[in-house]
Coordinates of C-alpha atoms in Angstrom, one line a residue:
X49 CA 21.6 28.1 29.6
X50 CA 21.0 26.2 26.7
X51 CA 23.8 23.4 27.5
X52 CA 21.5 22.9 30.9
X53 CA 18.5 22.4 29.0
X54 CA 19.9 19.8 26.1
X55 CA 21.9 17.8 29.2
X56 CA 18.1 17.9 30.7
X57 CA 17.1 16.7 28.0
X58 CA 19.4 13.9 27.3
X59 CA 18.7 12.6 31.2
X60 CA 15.2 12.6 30.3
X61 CA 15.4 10.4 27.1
X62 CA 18.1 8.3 28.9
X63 CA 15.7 7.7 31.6
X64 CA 12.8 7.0 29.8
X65 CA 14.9 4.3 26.9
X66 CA 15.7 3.1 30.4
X67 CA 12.1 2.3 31.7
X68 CA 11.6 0.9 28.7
X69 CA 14.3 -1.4 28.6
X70 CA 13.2 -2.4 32.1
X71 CA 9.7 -2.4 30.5
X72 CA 11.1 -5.0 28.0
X73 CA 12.4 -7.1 30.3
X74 CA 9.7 -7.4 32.6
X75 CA 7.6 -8.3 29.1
X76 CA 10.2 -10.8 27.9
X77 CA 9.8 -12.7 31.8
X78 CA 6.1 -13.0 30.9
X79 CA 6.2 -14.0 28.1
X80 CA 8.5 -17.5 28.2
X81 CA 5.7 -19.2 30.1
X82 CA 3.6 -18.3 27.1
X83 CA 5.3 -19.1 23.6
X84 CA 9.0 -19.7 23.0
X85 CA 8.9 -17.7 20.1
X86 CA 7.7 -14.3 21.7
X87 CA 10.8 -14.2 24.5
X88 CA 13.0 -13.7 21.2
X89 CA 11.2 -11.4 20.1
X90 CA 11.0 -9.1 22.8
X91 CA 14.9 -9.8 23.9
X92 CA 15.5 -8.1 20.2
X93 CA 13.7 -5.4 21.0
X94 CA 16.4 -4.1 23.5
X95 CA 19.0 -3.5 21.0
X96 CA 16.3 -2.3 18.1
X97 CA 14.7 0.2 20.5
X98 CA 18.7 1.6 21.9
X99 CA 19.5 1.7 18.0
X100 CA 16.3 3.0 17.0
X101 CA 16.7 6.2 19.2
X102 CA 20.3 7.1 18.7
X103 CA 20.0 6.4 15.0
X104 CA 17.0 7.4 13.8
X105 CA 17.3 8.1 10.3
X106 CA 19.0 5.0 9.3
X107 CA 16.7 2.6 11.9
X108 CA 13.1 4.9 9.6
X109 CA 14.8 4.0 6.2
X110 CA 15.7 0.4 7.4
X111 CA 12.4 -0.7 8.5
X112 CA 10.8 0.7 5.1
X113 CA 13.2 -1.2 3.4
X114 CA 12.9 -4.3 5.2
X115 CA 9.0 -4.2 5.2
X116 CA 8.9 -5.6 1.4
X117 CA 10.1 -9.0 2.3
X118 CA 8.1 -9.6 5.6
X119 CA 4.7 -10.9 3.2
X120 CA 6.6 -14.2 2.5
X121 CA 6.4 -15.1 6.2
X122 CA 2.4 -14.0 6.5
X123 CA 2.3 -18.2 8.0
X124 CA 4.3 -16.8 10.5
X125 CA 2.6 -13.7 11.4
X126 CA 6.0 -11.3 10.9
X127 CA 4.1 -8.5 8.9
X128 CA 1.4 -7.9 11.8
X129 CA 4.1 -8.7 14.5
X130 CA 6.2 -5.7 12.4
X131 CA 3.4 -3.7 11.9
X132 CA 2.7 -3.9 16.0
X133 CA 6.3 -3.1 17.0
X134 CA 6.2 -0.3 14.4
X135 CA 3.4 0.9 15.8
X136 CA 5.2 1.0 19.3
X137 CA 8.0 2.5 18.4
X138 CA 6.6 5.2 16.3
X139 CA 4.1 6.3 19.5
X140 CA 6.8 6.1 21.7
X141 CA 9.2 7.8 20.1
X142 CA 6.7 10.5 19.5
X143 CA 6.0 10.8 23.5
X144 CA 9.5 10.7 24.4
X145 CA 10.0 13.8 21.7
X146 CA 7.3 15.5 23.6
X147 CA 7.9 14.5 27.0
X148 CA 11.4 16.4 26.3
X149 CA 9.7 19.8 25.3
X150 CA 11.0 18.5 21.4
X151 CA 8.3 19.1 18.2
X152 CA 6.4 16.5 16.4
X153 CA 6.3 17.2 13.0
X154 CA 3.2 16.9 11.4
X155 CA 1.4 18.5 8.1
X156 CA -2.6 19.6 8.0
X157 CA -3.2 16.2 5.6
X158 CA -1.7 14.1 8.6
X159 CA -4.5 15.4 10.8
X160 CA -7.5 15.3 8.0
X161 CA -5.8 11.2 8.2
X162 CA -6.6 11.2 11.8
X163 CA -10.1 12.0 11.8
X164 CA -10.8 10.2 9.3
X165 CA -9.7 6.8 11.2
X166 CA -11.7 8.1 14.3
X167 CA -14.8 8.5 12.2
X168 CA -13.9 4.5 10.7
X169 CA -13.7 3.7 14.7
X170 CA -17.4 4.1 14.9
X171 CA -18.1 1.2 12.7
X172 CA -15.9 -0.6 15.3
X173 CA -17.7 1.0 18.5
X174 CA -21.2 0.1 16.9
X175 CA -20.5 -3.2 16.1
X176 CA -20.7 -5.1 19.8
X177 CA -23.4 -2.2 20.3
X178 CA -25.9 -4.0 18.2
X179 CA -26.0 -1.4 15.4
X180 CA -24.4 -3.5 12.5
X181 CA -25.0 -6.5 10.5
X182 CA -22.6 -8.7 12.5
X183 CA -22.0 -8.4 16.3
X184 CA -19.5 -9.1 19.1
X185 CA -18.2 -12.0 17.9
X186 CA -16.4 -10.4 14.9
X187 CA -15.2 -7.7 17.3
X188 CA -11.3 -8.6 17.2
X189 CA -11.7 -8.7 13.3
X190 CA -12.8 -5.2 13.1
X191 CA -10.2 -3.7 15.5
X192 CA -7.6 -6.0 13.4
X193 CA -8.2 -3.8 10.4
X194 CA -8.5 -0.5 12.1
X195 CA -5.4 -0.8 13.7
X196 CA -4.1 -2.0 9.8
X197 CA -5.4 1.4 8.9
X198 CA -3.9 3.2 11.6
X199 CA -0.1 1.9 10.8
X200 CA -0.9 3.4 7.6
X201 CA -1.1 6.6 9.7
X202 CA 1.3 6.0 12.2
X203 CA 4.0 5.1 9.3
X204 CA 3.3 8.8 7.7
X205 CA 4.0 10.1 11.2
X206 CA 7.1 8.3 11.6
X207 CA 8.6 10.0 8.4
X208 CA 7.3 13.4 9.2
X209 CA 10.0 13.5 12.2
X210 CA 13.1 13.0 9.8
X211 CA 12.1 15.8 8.2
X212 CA 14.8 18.7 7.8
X213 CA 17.2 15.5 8.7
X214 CA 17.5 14.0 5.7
X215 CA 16.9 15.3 1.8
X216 CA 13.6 14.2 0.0
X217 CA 15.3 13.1 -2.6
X218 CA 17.5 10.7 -0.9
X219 CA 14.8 9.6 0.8
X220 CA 13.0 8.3 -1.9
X221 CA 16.1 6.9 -3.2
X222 CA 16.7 5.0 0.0
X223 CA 13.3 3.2 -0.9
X224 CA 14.6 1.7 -3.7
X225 CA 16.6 -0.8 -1.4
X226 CA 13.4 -2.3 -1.0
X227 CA 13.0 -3.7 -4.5
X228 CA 16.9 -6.3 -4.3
X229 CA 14.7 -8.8 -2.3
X230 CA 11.6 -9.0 -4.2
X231 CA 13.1 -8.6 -7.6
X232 CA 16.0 -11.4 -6.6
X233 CA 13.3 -13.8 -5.7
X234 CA 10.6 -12.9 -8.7
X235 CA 13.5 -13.8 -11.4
X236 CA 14.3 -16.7 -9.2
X237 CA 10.6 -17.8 -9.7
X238 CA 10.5 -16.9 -13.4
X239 CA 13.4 -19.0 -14.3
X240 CA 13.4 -21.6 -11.8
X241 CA 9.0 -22.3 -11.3
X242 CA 9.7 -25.0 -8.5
X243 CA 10.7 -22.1 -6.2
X244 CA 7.4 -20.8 -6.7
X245 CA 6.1 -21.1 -3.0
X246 CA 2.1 -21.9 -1.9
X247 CA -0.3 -19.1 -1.4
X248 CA 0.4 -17.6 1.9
X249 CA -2.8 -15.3 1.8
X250 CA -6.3 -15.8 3.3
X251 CA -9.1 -14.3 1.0
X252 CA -7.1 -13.0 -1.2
X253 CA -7.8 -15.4 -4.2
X254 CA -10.8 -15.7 -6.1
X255 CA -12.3 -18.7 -6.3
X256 CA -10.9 -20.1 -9.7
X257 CA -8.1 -17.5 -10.2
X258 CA -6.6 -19.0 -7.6
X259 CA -6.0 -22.5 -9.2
X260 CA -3.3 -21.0 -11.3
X261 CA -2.0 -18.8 -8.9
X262 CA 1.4 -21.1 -9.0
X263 CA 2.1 -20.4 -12.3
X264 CA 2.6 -16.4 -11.4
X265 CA 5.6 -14.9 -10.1
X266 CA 4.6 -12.8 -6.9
X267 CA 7.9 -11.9 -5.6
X268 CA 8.5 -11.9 -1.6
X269 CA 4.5 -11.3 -1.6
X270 CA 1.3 -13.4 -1.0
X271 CA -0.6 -12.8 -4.8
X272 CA 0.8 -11.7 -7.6
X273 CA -2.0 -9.4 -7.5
X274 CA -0.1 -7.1 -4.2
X275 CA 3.1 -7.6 -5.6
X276 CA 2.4 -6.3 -9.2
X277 CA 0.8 -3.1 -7.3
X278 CA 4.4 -3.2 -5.6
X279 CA 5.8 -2.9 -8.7
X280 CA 3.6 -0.1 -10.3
X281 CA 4.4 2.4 -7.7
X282 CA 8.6 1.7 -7.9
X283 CA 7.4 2.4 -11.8
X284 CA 6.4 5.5 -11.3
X285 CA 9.4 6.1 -9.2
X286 CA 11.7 4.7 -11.2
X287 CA 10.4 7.2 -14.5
X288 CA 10.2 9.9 -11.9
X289 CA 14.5 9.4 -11.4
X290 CA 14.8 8.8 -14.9
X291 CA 14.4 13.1 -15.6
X292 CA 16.7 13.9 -13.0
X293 CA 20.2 11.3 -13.5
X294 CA 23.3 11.4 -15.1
X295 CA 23.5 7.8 -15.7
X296 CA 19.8 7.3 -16.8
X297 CA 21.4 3.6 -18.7
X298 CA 20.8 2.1 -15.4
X299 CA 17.3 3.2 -14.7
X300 CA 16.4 2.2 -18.1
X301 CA 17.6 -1.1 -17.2
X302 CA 15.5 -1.0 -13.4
X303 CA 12.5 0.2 -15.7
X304 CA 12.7 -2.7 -18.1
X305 CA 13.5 -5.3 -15.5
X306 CA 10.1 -3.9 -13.3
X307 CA 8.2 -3.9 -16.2
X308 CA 8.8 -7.3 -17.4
X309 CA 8.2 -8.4 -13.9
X310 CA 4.8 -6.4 -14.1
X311 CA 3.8 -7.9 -16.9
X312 CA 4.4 -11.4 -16.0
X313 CA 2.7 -11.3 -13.3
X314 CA -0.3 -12.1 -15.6
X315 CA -3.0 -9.7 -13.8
X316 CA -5.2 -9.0 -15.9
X317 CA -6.6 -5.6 -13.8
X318 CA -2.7 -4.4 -14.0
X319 CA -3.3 -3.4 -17.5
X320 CA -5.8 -1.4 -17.3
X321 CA -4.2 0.6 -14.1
X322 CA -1.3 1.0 -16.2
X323 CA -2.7 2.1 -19.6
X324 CA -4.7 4.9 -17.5
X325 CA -0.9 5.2 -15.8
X326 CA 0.2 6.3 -19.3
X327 CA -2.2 8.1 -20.6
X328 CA -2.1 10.2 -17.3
X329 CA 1.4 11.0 -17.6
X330 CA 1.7 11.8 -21.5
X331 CA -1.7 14.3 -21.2
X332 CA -0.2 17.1 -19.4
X333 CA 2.9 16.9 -23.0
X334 CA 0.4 15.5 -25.2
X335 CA 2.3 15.5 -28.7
X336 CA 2.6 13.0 -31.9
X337 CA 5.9 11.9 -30.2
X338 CA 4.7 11.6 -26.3
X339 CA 1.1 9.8 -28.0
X340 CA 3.4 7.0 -30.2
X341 CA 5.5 6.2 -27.4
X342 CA 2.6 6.0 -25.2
X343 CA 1.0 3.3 -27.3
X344 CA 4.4 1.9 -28.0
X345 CA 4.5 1.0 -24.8
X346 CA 1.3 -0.5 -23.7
X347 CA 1.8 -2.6 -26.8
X348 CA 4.8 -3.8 -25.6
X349 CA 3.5 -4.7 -22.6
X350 CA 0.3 -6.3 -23.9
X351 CA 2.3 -8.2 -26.2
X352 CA 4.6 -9.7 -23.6
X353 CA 1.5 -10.7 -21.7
X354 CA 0.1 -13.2 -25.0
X355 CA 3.8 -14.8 -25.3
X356 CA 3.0 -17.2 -23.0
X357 CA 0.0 -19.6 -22.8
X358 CA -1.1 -18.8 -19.4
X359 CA -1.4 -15.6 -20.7
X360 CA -3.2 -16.3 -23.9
X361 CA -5.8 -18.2 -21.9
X362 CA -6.1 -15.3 -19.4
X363 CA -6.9 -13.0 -22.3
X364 CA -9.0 -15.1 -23.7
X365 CA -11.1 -15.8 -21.1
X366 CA -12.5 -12.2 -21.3
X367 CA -14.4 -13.4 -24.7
X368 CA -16.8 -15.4 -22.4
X369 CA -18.0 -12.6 -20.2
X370 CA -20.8 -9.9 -21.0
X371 CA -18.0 -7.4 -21.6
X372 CA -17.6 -9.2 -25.0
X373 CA -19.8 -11.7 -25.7
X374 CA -23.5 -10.1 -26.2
X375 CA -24.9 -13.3 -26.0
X376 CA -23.9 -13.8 -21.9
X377 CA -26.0 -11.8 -20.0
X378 CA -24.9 -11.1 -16.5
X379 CA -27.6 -13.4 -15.2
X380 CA -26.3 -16.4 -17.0
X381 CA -22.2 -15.6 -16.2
X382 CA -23.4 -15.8 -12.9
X383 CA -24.6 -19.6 -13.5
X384 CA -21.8 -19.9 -16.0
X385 CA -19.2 -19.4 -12.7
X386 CA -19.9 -22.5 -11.2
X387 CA -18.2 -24.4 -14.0
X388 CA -16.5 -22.2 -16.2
X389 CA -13.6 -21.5 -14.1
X390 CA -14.1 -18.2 -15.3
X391 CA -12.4 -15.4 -13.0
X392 CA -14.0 -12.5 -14.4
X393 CA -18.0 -14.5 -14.4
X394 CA -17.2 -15.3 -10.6
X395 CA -16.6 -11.9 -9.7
X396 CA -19.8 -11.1 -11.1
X397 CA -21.5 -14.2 -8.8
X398 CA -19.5 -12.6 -5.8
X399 CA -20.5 -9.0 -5.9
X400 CA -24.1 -10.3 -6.9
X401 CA -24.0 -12.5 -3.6
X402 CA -22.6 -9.2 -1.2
X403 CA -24.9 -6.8 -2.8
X404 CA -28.0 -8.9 -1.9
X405 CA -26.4 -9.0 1.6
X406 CA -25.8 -5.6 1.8
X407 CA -29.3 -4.5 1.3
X408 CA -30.3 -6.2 4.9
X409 CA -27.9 -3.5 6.4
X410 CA -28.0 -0.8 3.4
X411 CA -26.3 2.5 5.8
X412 CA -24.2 1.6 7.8
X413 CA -23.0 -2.3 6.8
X414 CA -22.0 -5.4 8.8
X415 CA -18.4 -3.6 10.3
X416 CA -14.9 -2.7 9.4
X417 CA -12.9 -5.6 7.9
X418 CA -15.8 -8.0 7.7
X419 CA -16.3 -8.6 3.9
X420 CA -15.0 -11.9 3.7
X421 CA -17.3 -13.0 7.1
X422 CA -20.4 -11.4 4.9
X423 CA -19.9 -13.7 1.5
X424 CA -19.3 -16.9 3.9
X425 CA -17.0 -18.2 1.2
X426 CA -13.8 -17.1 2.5
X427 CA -13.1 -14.6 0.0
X428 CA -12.6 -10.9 -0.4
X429 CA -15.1 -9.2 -2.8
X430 CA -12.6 -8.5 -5.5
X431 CA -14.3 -5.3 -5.4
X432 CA -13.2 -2.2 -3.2
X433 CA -16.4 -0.1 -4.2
X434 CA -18.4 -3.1 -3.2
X435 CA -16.2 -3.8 0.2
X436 CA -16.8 -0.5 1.3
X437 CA -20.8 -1.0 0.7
X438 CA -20.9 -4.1 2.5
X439 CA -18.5 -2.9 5.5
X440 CA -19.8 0.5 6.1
X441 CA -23.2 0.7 4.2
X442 CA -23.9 4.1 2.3
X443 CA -22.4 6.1 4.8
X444 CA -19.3 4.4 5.5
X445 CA -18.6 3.9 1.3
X446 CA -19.1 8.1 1.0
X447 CA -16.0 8.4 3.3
X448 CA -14.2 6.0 1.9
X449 CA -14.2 8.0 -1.8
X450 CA -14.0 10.9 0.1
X451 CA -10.7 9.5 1.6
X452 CA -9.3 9.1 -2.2
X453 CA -10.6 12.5 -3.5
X454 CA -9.0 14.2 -0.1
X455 CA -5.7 12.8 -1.8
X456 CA -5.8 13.9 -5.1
X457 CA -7.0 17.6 -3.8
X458 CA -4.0 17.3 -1.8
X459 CA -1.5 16.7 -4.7
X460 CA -3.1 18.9 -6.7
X461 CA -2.6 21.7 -4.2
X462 CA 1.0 20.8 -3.6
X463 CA 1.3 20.8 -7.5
X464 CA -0.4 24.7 -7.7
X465 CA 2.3 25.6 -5.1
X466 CA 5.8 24.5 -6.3
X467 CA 7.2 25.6 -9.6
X468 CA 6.6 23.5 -12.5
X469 CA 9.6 21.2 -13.8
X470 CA 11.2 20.1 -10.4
X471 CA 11.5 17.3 -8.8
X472 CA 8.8 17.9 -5.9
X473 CA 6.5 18.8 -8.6
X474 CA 7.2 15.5 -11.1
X475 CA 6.8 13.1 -7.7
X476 CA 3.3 14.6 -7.2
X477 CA 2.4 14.4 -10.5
X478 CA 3.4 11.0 -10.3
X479 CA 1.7 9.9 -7.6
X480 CA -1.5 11.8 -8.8
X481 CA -1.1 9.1 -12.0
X482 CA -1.0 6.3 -9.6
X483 CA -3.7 7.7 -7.6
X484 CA -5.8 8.0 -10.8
X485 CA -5.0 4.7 -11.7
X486 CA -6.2 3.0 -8.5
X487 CA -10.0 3.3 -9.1
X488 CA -9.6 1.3 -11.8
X489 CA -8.0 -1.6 -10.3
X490 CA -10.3 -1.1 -7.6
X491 CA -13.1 -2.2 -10.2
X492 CA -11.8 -5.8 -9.9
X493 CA -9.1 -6.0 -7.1
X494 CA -9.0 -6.0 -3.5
X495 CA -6.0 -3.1 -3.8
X496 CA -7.6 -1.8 -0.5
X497 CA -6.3 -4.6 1.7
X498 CA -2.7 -4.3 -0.1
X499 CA -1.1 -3.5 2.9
X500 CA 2.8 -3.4 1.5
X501 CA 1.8 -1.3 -1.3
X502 CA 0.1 1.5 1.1
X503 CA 3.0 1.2 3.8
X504 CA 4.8 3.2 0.5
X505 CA 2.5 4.8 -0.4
X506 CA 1.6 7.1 3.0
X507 CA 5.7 7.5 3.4
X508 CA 6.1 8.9 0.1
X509 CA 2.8 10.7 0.7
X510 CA 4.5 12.0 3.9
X511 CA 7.8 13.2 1.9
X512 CA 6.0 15.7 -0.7
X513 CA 5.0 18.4 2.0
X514 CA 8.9 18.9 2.7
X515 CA 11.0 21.7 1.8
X516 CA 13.0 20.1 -0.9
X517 CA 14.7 23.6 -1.5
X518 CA 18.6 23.6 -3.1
X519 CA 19.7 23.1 1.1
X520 CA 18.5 19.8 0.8
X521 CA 20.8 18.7 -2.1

């Protein structure tokens, strides 16, 4: 009996990789008339999706992996042309699961994701409707960043079905395959500067920031500001291993390389997120020992960023903004920003620019994704609390921080539920760290729209609900 149903089974899936195939196909025919390029595309789809579906584990891991370099080609379109195909794969693969009487695996925080993204649809619904600062023609802008939002979702999905098919722990290890690329190309750029390529992203610079955004290392990514992000999550990860090797020589080494990459970066915001990083992790064991090394290391760090005179000058820039200078008020920074070449004074000119805006439309904002339309300058806000003002008004910025706080609630309560001093346990409190650290690049940064950072985020995110009992080892 049961031999019937799984030979059922398999003629079902056959059938249906077979319609798609055909599907395919009949896409790629299109599709030459159209754009060269897209043909090619589609004709590697065949073998992707037959590989995808009879290995499954390995095709997950390798599309994580491979998501870390995609950024470089952003002229190119390759991450949103991944992110689309990874979207259609992960939805069919769910359908086809359920179309054969087989389980989709999902957790309660997976759902909680769900309706959050259908109450962020609304702001997309209301905007041809008339009930937003913009209108229809910003329409395909808006569903552009909800469907970023919903990969986000989607990619959790995705590595909810491999579980009980693969450890936790080697999953996680698996990710770190996804540092060789960028890593190999941020030395290459730290010791050879001529490889250092243009800016590939669109409003993701600020205005005078982005003059001497050459002389930064940014890996395989658009800023250095998303790859040093990048970098503080594989941190974490990396002193998350560290407690649980043999060998720990070699993640000493990873930790050292990271950090050094981190630090020359030369993002000013990164220091903060990682002294609250610290000072996070060395709480829970706060002792004379943990405290030293604690400040041991931020001194390291900060002392690595003044070696060079890019980074001198970034420090001292900060002495000619009202944080330290009682003498500029944040009137006249605001007037200083035109000339200055100040990045921390034109922030201050930017969010003074949105928040006048964003009084027009004070509840429910000008629409999902359209900050950079608002300030008419072609730049991001450089500040998430502020992006979620002007995009969603009061109402849509409360479900944004309640999006975060639902997060930390939820490691927390994974935390109260496994035992203290195992792995499962150290990778939340990790993440919980990172978490904690993210409002406070938030201040500054546009961390919300680092795509390649979150795609890592919700799959690790996805891995801590799993049973990572002694079967798994």
């Amino acid at each position: 009996m049961w031999s019937h149903q799984s030979s059922n089974r398999s003629a079902r899936l056959s059938i249906i990789i077979g319609l798609a195939g055909i599907g395919v196909g009949v896409a790629t025919g299109f599709l030459i008339g159209i754009k060269p390029l897209y043909p090619i595309l589609a004709l590697c789809a065949i073998p992707i999706l037959f590989y995808f579906f009879t290995q499954f584990e390995q095709a997950v891991i390798g599309l994580l992996i491979l998501r870390s370099s995609l950024d470089a080609f952003s002229a190119l379109q390759l991450p949103a042309v991944f992110a689309i195909a990874l979207d259609a794969l992960t939805i069919l693969y769910v359908t086809v699961r359920l179309l054969v009487g087989q389980p989709v695996k999902v957790d309660k925080f997976w759902w909680f994701f769900i309706g959050w993204l259908i109450i962020q649809s609304l702001w997309v619904i209301l905007l041809p409707l008339g009930g937003l600062g913009l209108g229809t023609p910003f329409l395909s802008e808006a569903i552009r960043e909800w469907v970023r939002l919903l990969t986000w979702a989607l990619v959790y999905l995705l590595v909810m079905q491999l579980k009980d098919k693969i450890s936790p722990q080697k999953f996680v290890s698996g990710l770190f395959l996804s540092l060789i690329i960028p890593i190999t190309v941020a030395l290459m750029q730290l010791f050879v500067p001529s490889l250092l390529p243009p800016m590939l992203s669109i409003g993701g610079g600020d205005g005078f920031g982005a003059l001497a955004e050459g002389a930064r290392i940014r890996g395989t990514f658009g800023m250095a500001n998303t790859f040093v992000t990048f970098l503080l999550l594989f941190i974490g990860l990396t002193w998350w291993k560290l407690k649980w090797v043999q060998h720990r020589w070699r993640w000493l080494v990873l930790l050292g390389v990271l950090t050094f990459l981190f630090v020359s970066t030369k993002s000013l915001f990164s220091l903060m997120m990682l002294a609250v990083f610290v000072l996070v992790l060395i709480a829970p064991r706060l002792s004379l020992l943990n405290l030293i090394g604690g400040i041991l290391l931020f001194g390291i760090v900060i002392a690595l960023f003044a070696s060079s005179e890019f980074g001198q000058q970034r420090l001292a820039s900060i002495a000619n903004t009202p944080l330290l200078n009682p003498d500029i008020d944040i009137s006249r920074a605001i007037l200083l920003s035109e000339g200055d070449h100040n990045s921390f004074n034109w922030r201050l000119s930017q969010w003074n620019l949105l928040l006048n805006r964003w009084q027009e439309y004070p509840f429910l904002g000008y629409g999902l994704g359209l900050s950079i339309q608002v300030a008419g300058n072609g730049f991001l806000p450089h500040n998430d609390y502020i992006r979620a003002l002007i995009e969603g008004g009061i109402i849509g910025f409360v479900t944004y921080i309640g999006f975060f706080i639902a997060q930390a609630i939820r490691l927390i309560q994974l935390m109260y539920q496994i035992p203290r001093n195992n792995r499962q346990y150290e990778l939340c409190f990790i993440m919980l760290a990172i978490l904690v650290s993210l409002p406070i690049g938030m201040i500054t940064e546009n961390i919300w729209s680092h795509t390649t950072f979150f795609f890592y985020w919700w799959a690790l995110f996805a891995v801590l609900g799993w049973n990572w009992s002694e079967k798994y080892e």
